[in-house]
Structure formats: C-alpha cells, structure tokens
Short mmCIF file of C-alpha atoms and ligand atoms in Angstrom, two decimals:
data_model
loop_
_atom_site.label_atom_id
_atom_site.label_comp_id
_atom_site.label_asym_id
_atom_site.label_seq_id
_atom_site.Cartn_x
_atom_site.Cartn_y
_atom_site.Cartn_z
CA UNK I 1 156.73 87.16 35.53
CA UNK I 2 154.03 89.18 37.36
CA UNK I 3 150.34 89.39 36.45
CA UNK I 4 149.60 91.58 33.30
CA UNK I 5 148.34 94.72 34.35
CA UNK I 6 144.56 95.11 32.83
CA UNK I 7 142.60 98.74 32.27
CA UNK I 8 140.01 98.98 34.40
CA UNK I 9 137.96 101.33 32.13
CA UNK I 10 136.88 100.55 28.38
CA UNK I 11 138.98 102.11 25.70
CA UNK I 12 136.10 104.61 25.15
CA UNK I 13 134.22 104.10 21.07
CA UNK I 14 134.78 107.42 19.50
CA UNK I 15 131.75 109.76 18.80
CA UNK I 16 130.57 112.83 17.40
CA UNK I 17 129.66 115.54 19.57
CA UNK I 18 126.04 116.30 20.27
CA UNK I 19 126.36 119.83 19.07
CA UNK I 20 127.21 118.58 15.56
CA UNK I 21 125.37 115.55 16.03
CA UNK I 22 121.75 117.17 16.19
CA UNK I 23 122.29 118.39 12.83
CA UNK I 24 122.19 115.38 10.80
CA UNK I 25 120.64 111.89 10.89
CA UNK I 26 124.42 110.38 10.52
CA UNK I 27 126.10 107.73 13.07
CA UNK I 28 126.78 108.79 15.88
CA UNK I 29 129.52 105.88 16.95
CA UNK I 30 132.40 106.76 14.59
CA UNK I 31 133.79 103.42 15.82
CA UNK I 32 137.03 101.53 16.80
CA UNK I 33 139.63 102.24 14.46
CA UNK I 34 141.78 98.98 14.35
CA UNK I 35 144.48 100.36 16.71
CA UNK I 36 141.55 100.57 19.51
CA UNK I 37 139.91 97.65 18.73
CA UNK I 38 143.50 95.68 19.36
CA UNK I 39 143.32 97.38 22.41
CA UNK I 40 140.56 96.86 23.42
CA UNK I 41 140.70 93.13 22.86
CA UNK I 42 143.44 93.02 25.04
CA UNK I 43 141.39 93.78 28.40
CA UNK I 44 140.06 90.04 27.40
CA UNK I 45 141.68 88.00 29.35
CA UNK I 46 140.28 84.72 28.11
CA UNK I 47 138.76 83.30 30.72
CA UNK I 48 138.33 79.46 29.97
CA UNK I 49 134.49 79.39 31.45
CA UNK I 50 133.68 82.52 29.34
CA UNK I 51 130.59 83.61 30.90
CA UNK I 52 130.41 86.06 28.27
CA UNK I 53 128.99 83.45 25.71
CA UNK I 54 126.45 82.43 28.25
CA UNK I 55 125.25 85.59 28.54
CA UNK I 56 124.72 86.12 24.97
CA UNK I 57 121.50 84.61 23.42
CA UNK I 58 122.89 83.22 20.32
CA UNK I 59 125.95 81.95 22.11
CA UNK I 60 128.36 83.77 19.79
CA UNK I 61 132.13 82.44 20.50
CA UNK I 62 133.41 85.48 22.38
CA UNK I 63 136.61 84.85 23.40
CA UNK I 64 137.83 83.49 20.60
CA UNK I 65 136.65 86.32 18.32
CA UNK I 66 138.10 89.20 20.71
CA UNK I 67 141.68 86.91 20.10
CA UNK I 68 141.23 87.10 16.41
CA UNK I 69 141.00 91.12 16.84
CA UNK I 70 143.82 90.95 19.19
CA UNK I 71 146.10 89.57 16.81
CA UNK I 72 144.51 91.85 14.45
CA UNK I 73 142.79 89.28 12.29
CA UNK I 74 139.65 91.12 11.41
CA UNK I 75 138.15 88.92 9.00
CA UNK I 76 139.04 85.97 10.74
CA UNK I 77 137.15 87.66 13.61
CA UNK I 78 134.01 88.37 11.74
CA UNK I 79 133.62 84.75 10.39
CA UNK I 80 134.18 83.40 13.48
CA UNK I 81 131.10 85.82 14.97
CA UNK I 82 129.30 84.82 12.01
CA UNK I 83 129.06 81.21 12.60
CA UNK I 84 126.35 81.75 15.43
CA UNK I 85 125.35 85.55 14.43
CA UNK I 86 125.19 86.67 11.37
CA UNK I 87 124.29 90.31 11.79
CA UNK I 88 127.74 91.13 13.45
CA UNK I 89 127.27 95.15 12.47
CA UNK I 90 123.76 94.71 13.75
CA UNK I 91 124.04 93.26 16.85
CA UNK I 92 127.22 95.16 17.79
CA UNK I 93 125.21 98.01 17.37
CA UNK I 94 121.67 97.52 18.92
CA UNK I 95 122.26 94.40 21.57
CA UNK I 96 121.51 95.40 25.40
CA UNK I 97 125.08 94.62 25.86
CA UNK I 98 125.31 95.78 29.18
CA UNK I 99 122.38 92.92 30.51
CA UNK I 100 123.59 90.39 28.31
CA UNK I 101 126.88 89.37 27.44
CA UNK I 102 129.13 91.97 29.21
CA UNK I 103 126.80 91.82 31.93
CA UNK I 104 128.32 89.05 33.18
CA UNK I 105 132.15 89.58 31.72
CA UNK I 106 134.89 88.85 34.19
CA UNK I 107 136.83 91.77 33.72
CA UNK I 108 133.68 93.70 34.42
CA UNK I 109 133.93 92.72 38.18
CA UNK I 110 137.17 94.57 38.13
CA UNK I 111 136.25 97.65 36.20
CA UNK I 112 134.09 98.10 33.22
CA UNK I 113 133.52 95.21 31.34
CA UNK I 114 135.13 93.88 28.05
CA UNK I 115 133.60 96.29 25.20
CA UNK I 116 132.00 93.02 23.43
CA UNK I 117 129.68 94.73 21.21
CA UNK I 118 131.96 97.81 19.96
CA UNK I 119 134.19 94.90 19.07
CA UNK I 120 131.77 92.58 17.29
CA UNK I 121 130.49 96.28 15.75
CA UNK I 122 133.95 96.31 14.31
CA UNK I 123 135.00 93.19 13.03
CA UNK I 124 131.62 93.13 10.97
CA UNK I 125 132.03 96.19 9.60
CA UNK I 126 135.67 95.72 9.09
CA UNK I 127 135.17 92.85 7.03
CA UNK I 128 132.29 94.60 5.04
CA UNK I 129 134.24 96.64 3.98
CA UNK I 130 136.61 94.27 2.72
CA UNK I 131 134.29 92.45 1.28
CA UNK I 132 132.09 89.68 2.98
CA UNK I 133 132.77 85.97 1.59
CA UNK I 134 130.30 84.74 -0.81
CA UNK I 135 127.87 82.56 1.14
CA UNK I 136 127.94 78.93 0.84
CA UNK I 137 124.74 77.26 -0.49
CA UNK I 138 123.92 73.46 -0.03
CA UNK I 139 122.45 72.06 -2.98
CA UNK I 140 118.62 72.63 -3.71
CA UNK I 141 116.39 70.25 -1.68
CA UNK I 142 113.09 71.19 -3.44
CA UNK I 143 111.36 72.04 -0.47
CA UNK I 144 110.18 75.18 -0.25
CA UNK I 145 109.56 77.77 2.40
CA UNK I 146 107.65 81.40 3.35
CA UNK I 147 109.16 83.85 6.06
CA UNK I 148 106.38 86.59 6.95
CA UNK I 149 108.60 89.55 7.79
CA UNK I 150 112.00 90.96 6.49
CA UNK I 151 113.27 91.63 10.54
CA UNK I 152 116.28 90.36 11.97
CA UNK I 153 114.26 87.20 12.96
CA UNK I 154 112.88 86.89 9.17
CA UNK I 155 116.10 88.03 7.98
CA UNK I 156 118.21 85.29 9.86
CA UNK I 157 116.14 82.43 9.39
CA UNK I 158 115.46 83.08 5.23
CA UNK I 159 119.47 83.08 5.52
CA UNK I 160 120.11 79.84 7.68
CA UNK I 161 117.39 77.58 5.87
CA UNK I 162 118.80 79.51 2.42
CA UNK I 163 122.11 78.12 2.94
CA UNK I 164 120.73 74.44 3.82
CA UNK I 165 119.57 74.37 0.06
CA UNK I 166 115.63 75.36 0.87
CA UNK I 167 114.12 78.00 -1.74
CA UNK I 168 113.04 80.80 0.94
CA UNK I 169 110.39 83.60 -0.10
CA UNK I 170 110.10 86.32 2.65
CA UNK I 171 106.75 88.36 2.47
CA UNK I 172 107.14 91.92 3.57
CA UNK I 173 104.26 94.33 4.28
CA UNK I 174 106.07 97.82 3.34
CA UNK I 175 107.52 98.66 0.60
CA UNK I 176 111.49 98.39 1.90
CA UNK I 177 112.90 95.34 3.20
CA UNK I 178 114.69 95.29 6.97
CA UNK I 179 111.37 95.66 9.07
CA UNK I 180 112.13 97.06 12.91
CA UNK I 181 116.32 97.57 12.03
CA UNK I 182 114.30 99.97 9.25
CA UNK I 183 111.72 102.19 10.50
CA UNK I 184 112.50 100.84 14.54
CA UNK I 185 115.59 102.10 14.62
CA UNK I 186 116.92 105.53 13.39
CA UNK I 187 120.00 105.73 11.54
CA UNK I 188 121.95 107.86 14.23
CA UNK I 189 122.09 104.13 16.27
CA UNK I 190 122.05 102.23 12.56
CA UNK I 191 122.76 103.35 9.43
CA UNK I 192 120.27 101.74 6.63
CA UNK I 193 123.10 101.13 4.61
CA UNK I 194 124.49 98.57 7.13
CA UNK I 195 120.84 96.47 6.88
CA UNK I 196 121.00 97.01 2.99
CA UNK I 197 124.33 95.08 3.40
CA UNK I 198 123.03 92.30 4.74
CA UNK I 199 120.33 91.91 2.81
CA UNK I 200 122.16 91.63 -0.03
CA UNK I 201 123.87 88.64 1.54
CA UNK I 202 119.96 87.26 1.11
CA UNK I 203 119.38 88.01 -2.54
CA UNK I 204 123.36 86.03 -3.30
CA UNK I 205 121.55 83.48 -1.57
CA UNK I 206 118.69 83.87 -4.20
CA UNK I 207 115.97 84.19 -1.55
CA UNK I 208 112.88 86.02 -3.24
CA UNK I 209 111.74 89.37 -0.96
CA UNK I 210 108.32 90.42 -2.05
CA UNK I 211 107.52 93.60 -0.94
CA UNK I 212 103.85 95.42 0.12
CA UNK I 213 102.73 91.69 0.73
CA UNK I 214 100.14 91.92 3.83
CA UNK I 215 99.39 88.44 5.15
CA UNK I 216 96.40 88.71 6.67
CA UNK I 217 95.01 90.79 3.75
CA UNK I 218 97.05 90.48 0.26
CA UNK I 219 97.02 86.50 0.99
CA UNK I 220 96.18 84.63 4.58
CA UNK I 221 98.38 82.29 5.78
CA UNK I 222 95.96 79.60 4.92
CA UNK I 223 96.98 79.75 0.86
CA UNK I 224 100.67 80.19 2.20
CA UNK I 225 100.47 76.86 4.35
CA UNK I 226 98.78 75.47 0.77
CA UNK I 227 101.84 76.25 -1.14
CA UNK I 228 105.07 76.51 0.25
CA UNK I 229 106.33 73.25 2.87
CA UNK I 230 106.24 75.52 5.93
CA UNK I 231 106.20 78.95 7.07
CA UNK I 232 107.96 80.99 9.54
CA UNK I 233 106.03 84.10 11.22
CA UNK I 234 108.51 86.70 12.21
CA UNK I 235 106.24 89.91 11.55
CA UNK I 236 107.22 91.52 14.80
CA UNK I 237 105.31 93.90 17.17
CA UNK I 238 103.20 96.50 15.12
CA UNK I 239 100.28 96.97 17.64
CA UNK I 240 100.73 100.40 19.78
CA UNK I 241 99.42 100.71 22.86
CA UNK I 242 97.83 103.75 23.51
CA UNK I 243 96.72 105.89 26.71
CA UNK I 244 93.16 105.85 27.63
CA UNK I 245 93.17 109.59 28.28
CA UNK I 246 91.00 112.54 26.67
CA UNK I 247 92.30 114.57 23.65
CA UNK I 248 94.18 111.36 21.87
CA UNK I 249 91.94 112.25 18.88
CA UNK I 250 93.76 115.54 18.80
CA UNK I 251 95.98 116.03 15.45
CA UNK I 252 99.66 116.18 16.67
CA UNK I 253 99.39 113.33 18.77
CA UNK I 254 100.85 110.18 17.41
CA UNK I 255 101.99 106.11 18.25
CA UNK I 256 106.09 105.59 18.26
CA UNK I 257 105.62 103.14 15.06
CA UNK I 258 103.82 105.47 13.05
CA UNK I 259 106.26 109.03 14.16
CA UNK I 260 109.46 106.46 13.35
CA UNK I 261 108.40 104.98 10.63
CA UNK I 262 107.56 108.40 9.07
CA UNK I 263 110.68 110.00 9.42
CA UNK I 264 113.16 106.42 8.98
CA UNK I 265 110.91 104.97 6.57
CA UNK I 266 109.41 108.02 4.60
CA UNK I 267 111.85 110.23 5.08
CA UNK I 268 109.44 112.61 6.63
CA UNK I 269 112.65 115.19 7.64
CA UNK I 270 113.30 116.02 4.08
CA UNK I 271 109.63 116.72 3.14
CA UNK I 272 109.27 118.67 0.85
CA UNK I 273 111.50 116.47 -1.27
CA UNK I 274 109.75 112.97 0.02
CA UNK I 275 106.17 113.09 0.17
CA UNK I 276 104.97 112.13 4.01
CA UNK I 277 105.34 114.91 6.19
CA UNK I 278 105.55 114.59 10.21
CA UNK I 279 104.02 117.38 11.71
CA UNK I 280 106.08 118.62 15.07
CA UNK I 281 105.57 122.08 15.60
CA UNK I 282 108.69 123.75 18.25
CA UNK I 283 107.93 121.21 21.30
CA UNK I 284 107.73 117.36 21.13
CA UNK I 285 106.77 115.20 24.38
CA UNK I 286 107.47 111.96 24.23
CA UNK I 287 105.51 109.43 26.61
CA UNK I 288 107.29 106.28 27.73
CA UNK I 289 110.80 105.96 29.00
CA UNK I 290 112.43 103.12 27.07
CA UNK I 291 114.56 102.79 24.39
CA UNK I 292 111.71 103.39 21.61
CA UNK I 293 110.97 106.68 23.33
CA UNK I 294 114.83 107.80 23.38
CA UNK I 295 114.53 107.12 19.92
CA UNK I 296 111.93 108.97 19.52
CA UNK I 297 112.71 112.06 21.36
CA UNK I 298 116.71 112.07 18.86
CA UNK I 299 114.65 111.57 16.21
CA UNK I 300 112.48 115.04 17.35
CA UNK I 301 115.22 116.79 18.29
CA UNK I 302 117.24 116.59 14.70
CA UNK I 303 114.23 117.36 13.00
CA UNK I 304 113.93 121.19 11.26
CA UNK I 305 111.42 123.37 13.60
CA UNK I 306 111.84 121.70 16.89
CA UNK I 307 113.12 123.48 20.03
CA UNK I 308 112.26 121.35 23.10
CA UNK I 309 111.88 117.93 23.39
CA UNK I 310 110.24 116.19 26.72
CA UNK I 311 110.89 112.95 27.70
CA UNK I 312 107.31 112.55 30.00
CA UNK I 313 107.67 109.55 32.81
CA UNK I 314 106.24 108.28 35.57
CA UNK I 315 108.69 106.28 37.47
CA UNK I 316 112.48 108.38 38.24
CA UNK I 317 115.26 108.02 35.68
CA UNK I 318 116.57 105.19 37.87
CA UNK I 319 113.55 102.88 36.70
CA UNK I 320 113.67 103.72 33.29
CA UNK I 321 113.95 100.70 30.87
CA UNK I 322 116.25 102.35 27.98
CA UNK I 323 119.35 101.03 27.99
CA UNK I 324 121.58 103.64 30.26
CA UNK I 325 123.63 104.89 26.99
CA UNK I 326 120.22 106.12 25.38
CA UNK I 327 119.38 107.81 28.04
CA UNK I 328 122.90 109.19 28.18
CA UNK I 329 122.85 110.32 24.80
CA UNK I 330 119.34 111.45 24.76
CA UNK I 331 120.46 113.96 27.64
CA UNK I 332 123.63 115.36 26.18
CA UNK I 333 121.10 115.89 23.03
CA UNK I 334 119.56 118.32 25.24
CA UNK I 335 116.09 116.21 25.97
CA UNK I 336 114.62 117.50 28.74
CA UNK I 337 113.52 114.53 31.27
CA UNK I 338 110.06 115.13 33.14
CA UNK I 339 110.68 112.09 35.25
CA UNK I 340 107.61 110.87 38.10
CA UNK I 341 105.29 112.43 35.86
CA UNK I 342 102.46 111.25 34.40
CA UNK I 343 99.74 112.31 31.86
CA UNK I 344 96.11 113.40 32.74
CA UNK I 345 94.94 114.36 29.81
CA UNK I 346 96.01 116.34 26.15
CA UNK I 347 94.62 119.53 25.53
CA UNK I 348 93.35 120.98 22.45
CA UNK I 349 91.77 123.90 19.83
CA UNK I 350 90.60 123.51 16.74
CA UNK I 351 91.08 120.08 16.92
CA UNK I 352 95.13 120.73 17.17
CA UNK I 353 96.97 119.86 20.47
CA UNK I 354 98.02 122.14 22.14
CA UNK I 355 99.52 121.29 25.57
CA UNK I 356 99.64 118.35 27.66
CA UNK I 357 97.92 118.35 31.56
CA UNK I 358 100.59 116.11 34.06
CA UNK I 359 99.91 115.46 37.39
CA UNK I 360 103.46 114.67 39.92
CA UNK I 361 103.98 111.04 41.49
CA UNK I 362 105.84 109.55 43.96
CA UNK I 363 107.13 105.79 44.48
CA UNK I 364 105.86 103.79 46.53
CA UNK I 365 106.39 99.98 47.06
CA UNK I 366 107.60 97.69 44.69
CA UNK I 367 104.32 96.35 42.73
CA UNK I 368 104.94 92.81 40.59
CA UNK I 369 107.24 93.84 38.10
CA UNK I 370 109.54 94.31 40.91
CA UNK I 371 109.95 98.55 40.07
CA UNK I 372 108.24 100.77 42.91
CA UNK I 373 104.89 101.52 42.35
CA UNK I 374 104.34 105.47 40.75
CA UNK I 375 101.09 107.14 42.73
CA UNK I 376 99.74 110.25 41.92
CA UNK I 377 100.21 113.65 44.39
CA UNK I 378 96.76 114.80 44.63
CA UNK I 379 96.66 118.35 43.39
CA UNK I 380 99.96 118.67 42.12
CA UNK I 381 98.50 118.77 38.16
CA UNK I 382 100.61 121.02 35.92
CA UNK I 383 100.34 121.82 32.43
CA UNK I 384 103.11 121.66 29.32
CA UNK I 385 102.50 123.87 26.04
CA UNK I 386 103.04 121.29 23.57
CA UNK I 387 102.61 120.65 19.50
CA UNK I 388 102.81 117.00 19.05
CA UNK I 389 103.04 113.91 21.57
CA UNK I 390 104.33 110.63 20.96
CA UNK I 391 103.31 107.73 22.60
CA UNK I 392 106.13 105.12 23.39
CA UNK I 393 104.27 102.89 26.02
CA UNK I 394 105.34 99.74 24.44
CA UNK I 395 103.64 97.59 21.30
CA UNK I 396 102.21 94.05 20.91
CA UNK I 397 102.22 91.25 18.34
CA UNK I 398 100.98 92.44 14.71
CA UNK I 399 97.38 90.76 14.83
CA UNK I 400 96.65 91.04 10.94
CA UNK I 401 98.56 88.02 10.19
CA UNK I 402 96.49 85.38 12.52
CA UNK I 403 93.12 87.15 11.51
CA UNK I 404 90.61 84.25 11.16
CA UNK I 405 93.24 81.44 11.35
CA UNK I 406 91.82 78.90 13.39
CA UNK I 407 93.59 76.51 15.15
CA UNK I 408 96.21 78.88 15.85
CA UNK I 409 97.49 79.26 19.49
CA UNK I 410 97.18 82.71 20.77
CA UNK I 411 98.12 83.96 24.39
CA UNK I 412 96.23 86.57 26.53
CA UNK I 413 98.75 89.08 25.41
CA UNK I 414 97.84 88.69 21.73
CA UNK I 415 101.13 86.47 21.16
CA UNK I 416 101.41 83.38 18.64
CA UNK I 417 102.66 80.36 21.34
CA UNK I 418 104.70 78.32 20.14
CA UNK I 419 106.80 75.15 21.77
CA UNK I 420 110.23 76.80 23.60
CA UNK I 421 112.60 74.54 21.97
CA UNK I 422 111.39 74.97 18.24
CA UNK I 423 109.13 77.57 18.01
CA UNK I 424 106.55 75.68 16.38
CA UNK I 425 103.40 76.96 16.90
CA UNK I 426 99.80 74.62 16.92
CA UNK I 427 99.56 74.53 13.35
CA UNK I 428 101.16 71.72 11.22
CA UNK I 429 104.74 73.45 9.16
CA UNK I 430 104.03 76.73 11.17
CA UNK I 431 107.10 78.18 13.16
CA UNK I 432 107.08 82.04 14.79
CA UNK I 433 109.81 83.86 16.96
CA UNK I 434 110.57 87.05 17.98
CA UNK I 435 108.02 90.56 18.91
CA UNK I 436 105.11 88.10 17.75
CA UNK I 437 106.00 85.60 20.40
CA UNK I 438 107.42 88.08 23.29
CA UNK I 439 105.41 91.40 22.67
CA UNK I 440 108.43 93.70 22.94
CA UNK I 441 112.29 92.12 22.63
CA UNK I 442 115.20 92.44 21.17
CA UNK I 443 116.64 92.02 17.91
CA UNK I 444 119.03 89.67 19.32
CA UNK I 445 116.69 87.53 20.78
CA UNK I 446 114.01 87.61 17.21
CA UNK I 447 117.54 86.09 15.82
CA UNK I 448 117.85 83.66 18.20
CA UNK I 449 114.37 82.29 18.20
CA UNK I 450 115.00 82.45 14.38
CA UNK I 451 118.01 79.96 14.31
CA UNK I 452 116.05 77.40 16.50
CA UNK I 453 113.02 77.49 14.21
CA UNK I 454 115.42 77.43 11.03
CA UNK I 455 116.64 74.01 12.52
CA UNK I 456 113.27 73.10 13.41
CA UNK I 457 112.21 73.37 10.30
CA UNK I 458 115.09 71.64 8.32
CA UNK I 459 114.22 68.31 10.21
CA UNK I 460 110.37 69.26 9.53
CA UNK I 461 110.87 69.30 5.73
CA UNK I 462 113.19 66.03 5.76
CA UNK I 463 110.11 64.43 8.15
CA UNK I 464 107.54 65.23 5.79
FE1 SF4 L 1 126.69 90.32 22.95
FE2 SF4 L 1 124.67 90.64 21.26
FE3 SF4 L 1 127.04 89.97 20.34
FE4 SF4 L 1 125.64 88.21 21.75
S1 SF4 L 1 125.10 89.04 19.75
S2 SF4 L 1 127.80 88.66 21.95
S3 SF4 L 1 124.61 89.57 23.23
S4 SF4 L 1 126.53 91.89 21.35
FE1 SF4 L 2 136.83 87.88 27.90
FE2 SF4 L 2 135.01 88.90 29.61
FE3 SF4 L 2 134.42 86.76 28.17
FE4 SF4 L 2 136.21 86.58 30.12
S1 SF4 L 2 134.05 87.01 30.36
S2 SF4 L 2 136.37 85.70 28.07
S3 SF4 L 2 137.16 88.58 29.99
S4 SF4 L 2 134.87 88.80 27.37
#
C-alpha cells in the first residue's frame, strides 16, 4: 500500500467576514463543524514521539485526543483534553498555538501544522454543549484553602484542589468572576458565556467565589494565612505601564486594562443602557504592538463613533509580538498600522487630547532582547489628529496584594518569587503562579503554574 497522502494546508476554521464582523462584539471563529474537525484530525499522523505534547505547557495528550475526533468521538475527546487542561474552549481559543504546541508539530515541517487548538476549541465546546460530566469530588479533607483571583490560574487550581476534597474560597476584586479571560480578552476572541461555563463547573464543585474582595485592602493576606491552611496568589498583572511623555494627563488618553475592562467588563459600548461610558471620539491610536493592543484597537473599531483606528509602533510589523492571526485580523478590520513609529509627545486643548506628535525610526542592531534596536530619524516628527490613545506597552504584577507583607519574596520586576517546581513562595502555606510571577504570560501558562501549586499544596496540607 503506498503512503497516505496528507494536506499540506490546514482545513481553514470558518469565520465571519470583517465587514459584518465590525458590527457586533460576537465570535468571530464560527468553528469546526464536526465534518471539518474529522478532517482535520486526519492530517495527524500520530507520530509516536509527539512533539506536540512537549510543546504544550500543560502537556495535554495530543495525539490521542485528535484520534478520538478522528473517529468522531467528541466527548471522549474532550475528557481526554481535560485530564491535563481543563479549559479546553479556553485554551483552544487564546493559546499562542503557533509557538507552542503546533510549533513544533511534525506535519508542520511539511506544510502547515496540525490545527491543535481549533481542534481542542471543538471538542470542548462540543461536549458543552452536550453537557459536561458532573465533576468528581474526593471526600472532604477539612483543610481549607484561599485562591486570590478568579483567572485561569485561580480558576484551575480552586478546581484541581476542589476535586481532591479541599473546601476552596477564591477572592475576587471586581464584581464578575473570570479575571483576564473577562475584561483581558474581548468576546470577538472569547465569548463570556464560554468562561461562565466553566465556572459553573466551580460552584458544582461547591467552591465559594466572593466577589469585590480586594486583598491588600478589604482583608491582607496576613488574616487569610490566619484562617484558611494555605493560599494561592493568582491575581494576575494589573499594573500598566505607562509612557513618560508630556500630555498623559490629557482626558482621552487611557491604560489597555482600564479601556478593556470598560467596554468587556462594563459594557461601556452600550452606554447609555450600562452606566460607564468610554470616551473615543472618531480616531483611536493604540500604542504597543502585541496582542493586548490588537485587542484593543477591535475593540475601538466595533465601537459606535469611531472611524480610524492606529495601531502606533516602533519596531516594523515583522517584530511585533501579537500573535500573527491578530495582527491578521486586526488588518482585514481595517486598523491602520503606523509601524517604526514612535511617540514624542500627546497634544492637547482644554485639557482634551487632541492629536498625537510621532517622530520615524529605523532598526538598527539587535539590542538584548534579540529584536533590532528602533532609533529615532532626527527631524522626521509628524503629527496624528487624534481623540483618545491607549496605551498597550505591557503590565506588571498587581502590587496591592503584597502591600506591607513582610517576609514576602519580591523580584526587581515587582514579581512574587516563588520555587520553579511548586510555586511556593517565602512564606509558610503561600503558593503564586501566573502574571504575578512572570509580569505578562499566557493563560496557558497561569494554568500550568496553577496545577503544580495545586499539587504542591495537597502534600502541604497532608504535611501539616
Ligand atoms: Fe496547545 Fe494550548 Fe492546547 Fe496545550 S493547551 S495543546 S499549548 S492549545
Ligand atoms: Fe500529530 Fe503533529 Fe503531534 Fe505528530 S506532532 S502527533 S502530527 S499533532
């Protein structure tokens, strides 16, 4: 028999148009149906080193979910994802795909790699709608825990130490749970309903969520130490960074968390019906060039009023950090990208902005993050008429929670350190993972950092 003949490219994920898209705040993946998924699956060819599941933090059993799909067991699939991930929908969805698992898929070398992610998309939503199997719970061990943040790291490890019979209580500082996967990430990449879902899969497991609970202020973490066993600090990356540059006093210029959060969160774009309002004006720029500040710029560019959205950067597209399909999508959205550009200062009147003064650079040689170096072109300054700015330079750790802790590790970055293997930090019962550790990552990295500490803290409790 000769050698089965394999597609080179992916069987594409079908999506709205951008046209209709801008319109609305819905999906814009519609999906695999299950006839494409099966396809799909087939490009797998099993390879019996799987690189794939190296490549993927959380190690999640690739090959042998992608068979499931291919012999179109779907739930099968999902449960068999969901015994190292349990945010299949999630991850599927938001996961740097293309520099983690299919990064390094086989098939890839050919072609385009295996679709992992549209396929793990699938077989979680596939079996949510279904209906998702009861979770088991191990019987109550007495012990008693506090997660501080309802993210995907917070999320995962409530769930994991849940199940081993621990009563969890996650502390949440706004007043919906889901933290980044809520007002990070716009529904147009997630859907809130999906996060809803799987935070329901919490409450079966009868983990407590209190909501508008600031550690830091409403409690410290002293009093939480005092009465739960341990704690787990998963309260992500809520510190902007901001440019040192005249006029960022000016109304109409804002940070990425507080522009997101407004319009996911608040549901700024149907003011006057909710009550928080995001002020745009017709034209948007957005500063930064990763995937924050794609999300940013979407989010500007559905939003009543606006005309033209800038994406402002000062490296060229090739050095941009968004993932290569936000940029995509951010393009054929009709973003306008004012690449090896950089900000001088924001102009203003009456204390409103009013336009934003750039100046042209050029590369020069790589500097230590291993990108080339942007330098200015001496007199090349320009000016754009703007009406709001948002800043998406990055974030770091959230510092209200370790306000006057002592004892507590922190890095020069502002990060909680904790020991690589459990994520215990240098106070006794403490764990962290996730943004508060790293600064910026990803939501499939929070989870993993949350499984380790979830085991961590299993044998802590059984220790003590
Ligand atoms: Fe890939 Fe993310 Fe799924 Fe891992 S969790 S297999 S990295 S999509
Ligand atoms: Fe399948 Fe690619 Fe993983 Fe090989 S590396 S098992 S082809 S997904």
């Amino acid at each position: 028999m000769g050698k089965k003949e394999i597609r080179k490219e992916k069987i594409p994920v079908p999506e709205r148009s951008a046209r209709e898209r801008i319109k609305d705040f819905k999906e814009v993946k519609l999906g695999y149906t299950p006839e494409l998924a099966i396809e799909e699956a087939k490009r797998c060819i099993q390879c019996p080193t799987a690189p794939c599941v190296e490549g993927c933090p959380v190690r999640v059993p690739i090959p042998q979910f992608i068979e499931l799909i291919a012999e179109g067991k779907f739930v099968d699939a999902a449960r068999k994802i969901k015994e190292e991930n349990v945010l299949p929908s999630i991850c599927g969805r938001v996961c740097p795909q293309e520099d983690q698992c299919e990064k390094v898929c086989v098939v890839g070398k050919l072609g385009q790699p295996v679709n992992i992610g549209a396929l793990e998309a699938f077989a979680g939503d596939y079996e949510a709608k279904v209906g998702v199997e009861k979770p088991k719970k191990a019987e109550s061990t007495g012990k008693k825990v506090a997660v501080i943040g309802s993210g995907p790291g917070g999320i995962t490890c409530a769930a994991d130490l849940a199940k081993l019979g621990h009563s969890v209580t996650i502390f949440e500082a706004l007043h919906e749970p889901g933290g980044v996967l809520i007002y990070g990430i716009p529904e147009f990449r997630l859907p809130n309903e999906i996060v809803y879902g799987e935070l329901d899969v919490l409450k079966e497991l009868g983990v407590e969520v209190k909501l508008n609970y600031v550690i830091g202020k409403t409690k410290v973490l002293e009093e939480l130490r005092n009465e739960f066993d341990a704690v787990f600090i998963a309260s992500g990356a809520g510190l902007p960074y901001m440019l040192n540059i005249e006029g960022l006093n000016l109304n109409g210029v804002y940070a990425a968390n507080e522009f997101l959060t407004r319009v996911n969160l608040m549901g700024a774009y149907r003011f006057p019906d909710y009550d928080t309002p995001v002020f745009t004006g017709k034209r948007v720029a957005v500063i930064g060039g990763g995937n924050t500040a794609m999300d940013v710029a979407r989010t500007a560019k559905r939003l009543n009023g606006v005309e033209e959205v800038y994406i402002i950067y000062r490296r060229s597209e090739k050095e941009m950090p968004a993932r290569v399909e936000e940029i995509h999508h951010a393009q054929e959205e009709g973003v306008v990208f004012q690449t090896l550009t950089n900000p001088v200062k924001f102009l203003g009147e009456n204390g409103w902005l009013k336009g934003i003064e750039c100046v042209r650079m050029e590369l020069s040689e790589p500097d230590e993050s291993g990108r080339r170096r942007p330098i200015p072109i001496e007199g090349s300054n320009f000016v754009i008429d703007i009406d709001a700015a948002v800043l998406a330079i990055g974030q770091g750790p959230n510092p209200i929670v370790m306000e006057g802790v002592d004892g507590l590790d922190i890095g020069k970055w502002g990060q909680i350190v904790v020991d690589s293997e459990t994520c215990k930090t240098s106070l006794e019962g403490v764990f962290a993972g996730g943004d508060v550790i790293h600064g910026g990552s990803t939501v499939i990295q929070a989870m993993g950092d949350a499984r380790k500490a979830a085991a961590a803290i299993h044998e802590y409790l059984f220790e003590n």
